[in-house]
Amino acid sequence: MPLWTLYGLIKGNASTPWPSPDGAAADGQAGVQGMPRFDPGACRQGCRECAEACLPEAIAFTSDHTPPTLDYGRCINCQACVEACPTGAFTISQDWAFGVRHREDLEWAETLAAPAAQRLRGQIRRVFGRSLHVRHVDAGSCNGCESELQALGNPFYNLHRLGIFFTPSPRFADLLLVTGPVTYAMRGPLEEAYAAMPDPRFVMAMGTCAVSGGVARGGYACGNELEDVLPVDIFLPGCPPNPAAIIHALLILLERAEQRVRHGKLAEGENHG
């Protein structure tokens, strides 16, 4: 008997039961740094140090008399704003579940009231049931997102237990998962992959580059974001988003998990750390 087989029999099932109904199962992200948390009440009038430190321009000011605007869709988790802020308006957090259906839910706003969501529950449950087949296209990624996608197949996350599978052909795919800022060289192959998918078909922008263009936004080799090329159903920012965040976003699409972020804020009662 091979040693690895014996080792597996001794150790037993290594897969996490997360996400479990009681929320008690480990998601594998304990202590992992998430998106910076923003408290506009702590901002000092006239201070722009956070925006000056923000490379992807996720933080911007419309005037000297109002707090900055914050777009988590452009955030790359570098924490430069946390280091630059002299008042503690930006702080480190473990907030990582930022998968959303609407792009505007990644932009910080004063109200938690989101627009009426266009639910796809009936169609999704009728067509897909408990399974989903995913075709991944790297549209110019640095491969950071791909390293996290690879982790979905390890014994801990074991994505197949959730009925979610990757397929090499778009003709068998329900979801087109796109990483990277969509370089001009990859735009054609990406559109061909989308055209080859059967209806109903869905698109997920994974990583800050796909959501908003990231640090490559508007560069000589690419456009601004995936939504300029294809209709996007799920947005997941992060540089890169962790495996638990990817799973959570996929389950949002399948209506098996609730969206936790609306207008740049965690819903009441949500706290990752």
PDB file of N, CA, C and O in Angstrom, residues 133 135 169-177 192-203:
ATOM      1  N   HIS A 133     -20.917  24.004 -13.689  1.00  0.00           N
ATOM      2  CA  HIS A 133     -19.694  23.732 -14.430  1.00  0.00           C
ATOM      3  C   HIS A 133     -19.075  25.063 -14.857  1.00  0.00           C
ATOM      4  O   HIS A 133     -19.751  25.909 -15.438  1.00  0.00           O
ATOM      5  N   ARG A 135     -15.949  27.338 -16.643  1.00  0.00           N
ATOM      6  CA  ARG A 135     -14.828  27.475 -17.591  1.00  0.00           C
ATOM      7  C   ARG A 135     -14.032  28.704 -17.189  1.00  0.00           C
ATOM      8  O   ARG A 135     -14.559  29.818 -17.142  1.00  0.00           O
ATOM      9  N   SER A 169     -13.892  22.875 -21.644  1.00  0.00           N
ATOM     10  CA  SER A 169     -14.578  23.371 -22.840  1.00  0.00           C
ATOM     11  C   SER A 169     -15.711  24.327 -22.471  1.00  0.00           C
ATOM     12  O   SER A 169     -16.529  24.002 -21.610  1.00  0.00           O
ATOM     13  N   PRO A 170     -15.784  25.474 -23.125  1.00  0.00           N
ATOM     14  CA  PRO A 170     -16.906  26.382 -22.856  1.00  0.00           C
ATOM     15  C   PRO A 170     -18.245  25.797 -23.284  1.00  0.00           C
ATOM     16  O   PRO A 170     -19.299  26.242 -22.824  1.00  0.00           O
ATOM     17  N   ARG A 171     -18.245  24.807 -24.153  1.00  0.00           N
ATOM     18  CA  ARG A 171     -19.494  24.208 -24.634  1.00  0.00           C
ATOM     19  C   ARG A 171     -20.215  23.419 -23.540  1.00  0.00           C
ATOM     20  O   ARG A 171     -21.404  23.116 -23.657  1.00  0.00           O
ATOM     21  N   PHE A 172     -19.490  23.080 -22.471  1.00  0.00           N
ATOM     22  CA  PHE A 172     -20.099  22.358 -21.355  1.00  0.00           C
ATOM     23  C   PHE A 172     -20.216  23.237 -20.113  1.00  0.00           C
ATOM     24  O   PHE A 172     -20.557  22.748 -19.041  1.00  0.00           O
ATOM     25  N   ALA A 173     -19.933  24.527 -20.250  1.00  0.00           N
ATOM     26  CA  ALA A 173     -19.851  25.414 -19.086  1.00  0.00           C
ATOM     27  C   ALA A 173     -21.144  26.189 -18.852  1.00  0.00           C
ATOM     28  O   ALA A 173     -21.826  26.591 -19.788  1.00  0.00           O
ATOM     29  N   ASP A 174     -21.447  26.388 -17.582  1.00  0.00           N
ATOM     30  CA  ASP A 174     -22.562  27.242 -17.167  1.00  0.00           C
ATOM     31  C   ASP A 174     -22.060  28.635 -16.814  1.00  0.00           C
ATOM     32  O   ASP A 174     -22.776  29.618 -16.977  1.00  0.00           O
ATOM     33  N   LEU A 175     -20.825  28.695 -16.310  1.00  0.00           N
ATOM     34  CA  LEU A 175     -20.249  29.957 -15.830  1.00  0.00           C
ATOM     35  C   LEU A 175     -18.883  30.194 -16.469  1.00  0.00           C
ATOM     36  O   LEU A 175     -18.043  29.291 -16.497  1.00  0.00           O
ATOM     37  N   LEU A 176     -18.665  31.387 -16.967  1.00  0.00           N
ATOM     38  CA  LEU A 176     -17.354  31.799 -17.463  1.00  0.00           C
ATOM     39  C   LEU A 176     -16.688  32.620 -16.364  1.00  0.00           C
ATOM     40  O   LEU A 176     -17.153  33.705 -16.025  1.00  0.00           O
ATOM     41  N   LEU A 177     -15.631  32.077 -15.770  1.00  0.00           N
ATOM     42  CA  LEU A 177     -14.912  32.743 -14.692  1.00  0.00           C
ATOM     43  C   LEU A 177     -13.669  33.394 -15.289  1.00  0.00           C
ATOM     44  O   LEU A 177     -12.803  32.703 -15.829  1.00  0.00           O
ATOM     45  N   GLU A 192     -14.915  34.601 -27.872  1.00  0.00           N
ATOM     46  CA  GLU A 192     -15.199  33.331 -28.536  1.00  0.00           C
ATOM     47  C   GLU A 192     -15.645  32.275 -27.518  1.00  0.00           C
ATOM     48  O   GLU A 192     -16.554  31.482 -27.784  1.00  0.00           O
ATOM     49  N   ALA A 193     -14.989  32.271 -26.355  1.00  0.00           N
ATOM     50  CA  ALA A 193     -15.362  31.321 -25.301  1.00  0.00           C
ATOM     51  C   ALA A 193     -16.790  31.596 -24.817  1.00  0.00           C
ATOM     52  O   ALA A 193     -17.587  30.665 -24.633  1.00  0.00           O
ATOM     53  N   TYR A 194     -17.119  32.869 -24.656  1.00  0.00           N
ATOM     54  CA  TYR A 194     -18.469  33.233 -24.208  1.00  0.00           C
ATOM     55  C   TYR A 194     -19.511  32.845 -25.260  1.00  0.00           C
ATOM     56  O   TYR A 194     -20.576  32.306 -24.932  1.00  0.00           O
ATOM     57  N   ALA A 195     -19.191  33.072 -26.526  1.00  0.00           N
ATOM     58  CA  ALA A 195     -20.128  32.756 -27.607  1.00  0.00           C
ATOM     59  C   ALA A 195     -20.373  31.252 -27.721  1.00  0.00           C
ATOM     60  O   ALA A 195     -21.449  30.831 -28.159  1.00  0.00           O
ATOM     61  N   ALA A 196     -19.392  30.447 -27.319  1.00  0.00           N
ATOM     62  CA  ALA A 196     -19.521  28.991 -27.432  1.00  0.00           C
ATOM     63  C   ALA A 196     -20.336  28.383 -26.300  1.00  0.00           C
ATOM     64  O   ALA A 196     -20.731  27.215 -26.378  1.00  0.00           O
ATOM     65  N   MET A 197     -20.613  29.150 -25.253  1.00  0.00           N
ATOM     66  CA  MET A 197     -21.348  28.621 -24.108  1.00  0.00           C
ATOM     67  C   MET A 197     -22.846  28.522 -24.419  1.00  0.00           C
ATOM     68  O   MET A 197     -23.406  29.397 -25.074  1.00  0.00           O
ATOM     69  N   PRO A 198     -23.504  27.481 -23.943  1.00  0.00           N
ATOM     70  CA  PRO A 198     -24.948  27.363 -24.147  1.00  0.00           C
ATOM     71  C   PRO A 198     -25.703  28.290 -23.191  1.00  0.00           C
ATOM     72  O   PRO A 198     -25.197  28.642 -22.121  1.00  0.00           O
ATOM     73  N   ASP A 199     -26.900  28.676 -23.566  1.00  0.00           N
ATOM     74  CA  ASP A 199     -27.760  29.463 -22.675  1.00  0.00           C
ATOM     75  C   ASP A 199     -28.516  28.522 -21.731  1.00  0.00           C
ATOM     76  O   ASP A 199     -28.850  27.401 -22.110  1.00  0.00           O
ATOM     77  N   PRO A 200     -28.796  29.001 -20.499  1.00  0.00           N
ATOM     78  CA  PRO A 200     -28.387  30.268 -19.905  1.00  0.00           C
ATOM     79  C   PRO A 200     -26.927  30.204 -19.463  1.00  0.00           C
ATOM     80  O   PRO A 200     -26.453  29.170 -19.014  1.00  0.00           O
ATOM     81  N   ARG A 201     -26.227  31.308 -19.602  1.00  0.00           N
ATOM     82  CA  ARG A 201     -24.807  31.362 -19.273  1.00  0.00           C
ATOM     83  C   ARG A 201     -24.560  32.562 -18.367  1.00  0.00           C
ATOM     84  O   ARG A 201     -25.238  33.577 -18.457  1.00  0.00           O
ATOM     85  N   PHE A 202     -23.552  32.419 -17.518  1.00  0.00           N
ATOM     86  CA  PHE A 202     -23.249  33.461 -16.550  1.00  0.00           C
ATOM     87  C   PHE A 202     -21.760  33.783 -16.582  1.00  0.00           C
ATOM     88  O   PHE A 202     -20.947  32.983 -17.040  1.00  0.00           O
ATOM     89  N   VAL A 203     -21.423  34.976 -16.079  1.00  0.00           N
ATOM     90  CA  VAL A 203     -20.027  35.453 -16.098  1.00  0.00           C
ATOM     91  C   VAL A 203     -19.660  35.956 -14.712  1.00  0.00           C
ATOM     92  O   VAL A 203     -20.440  36.680 -14.068  1.00  0.00           O
TER      93      VAL A 203
END
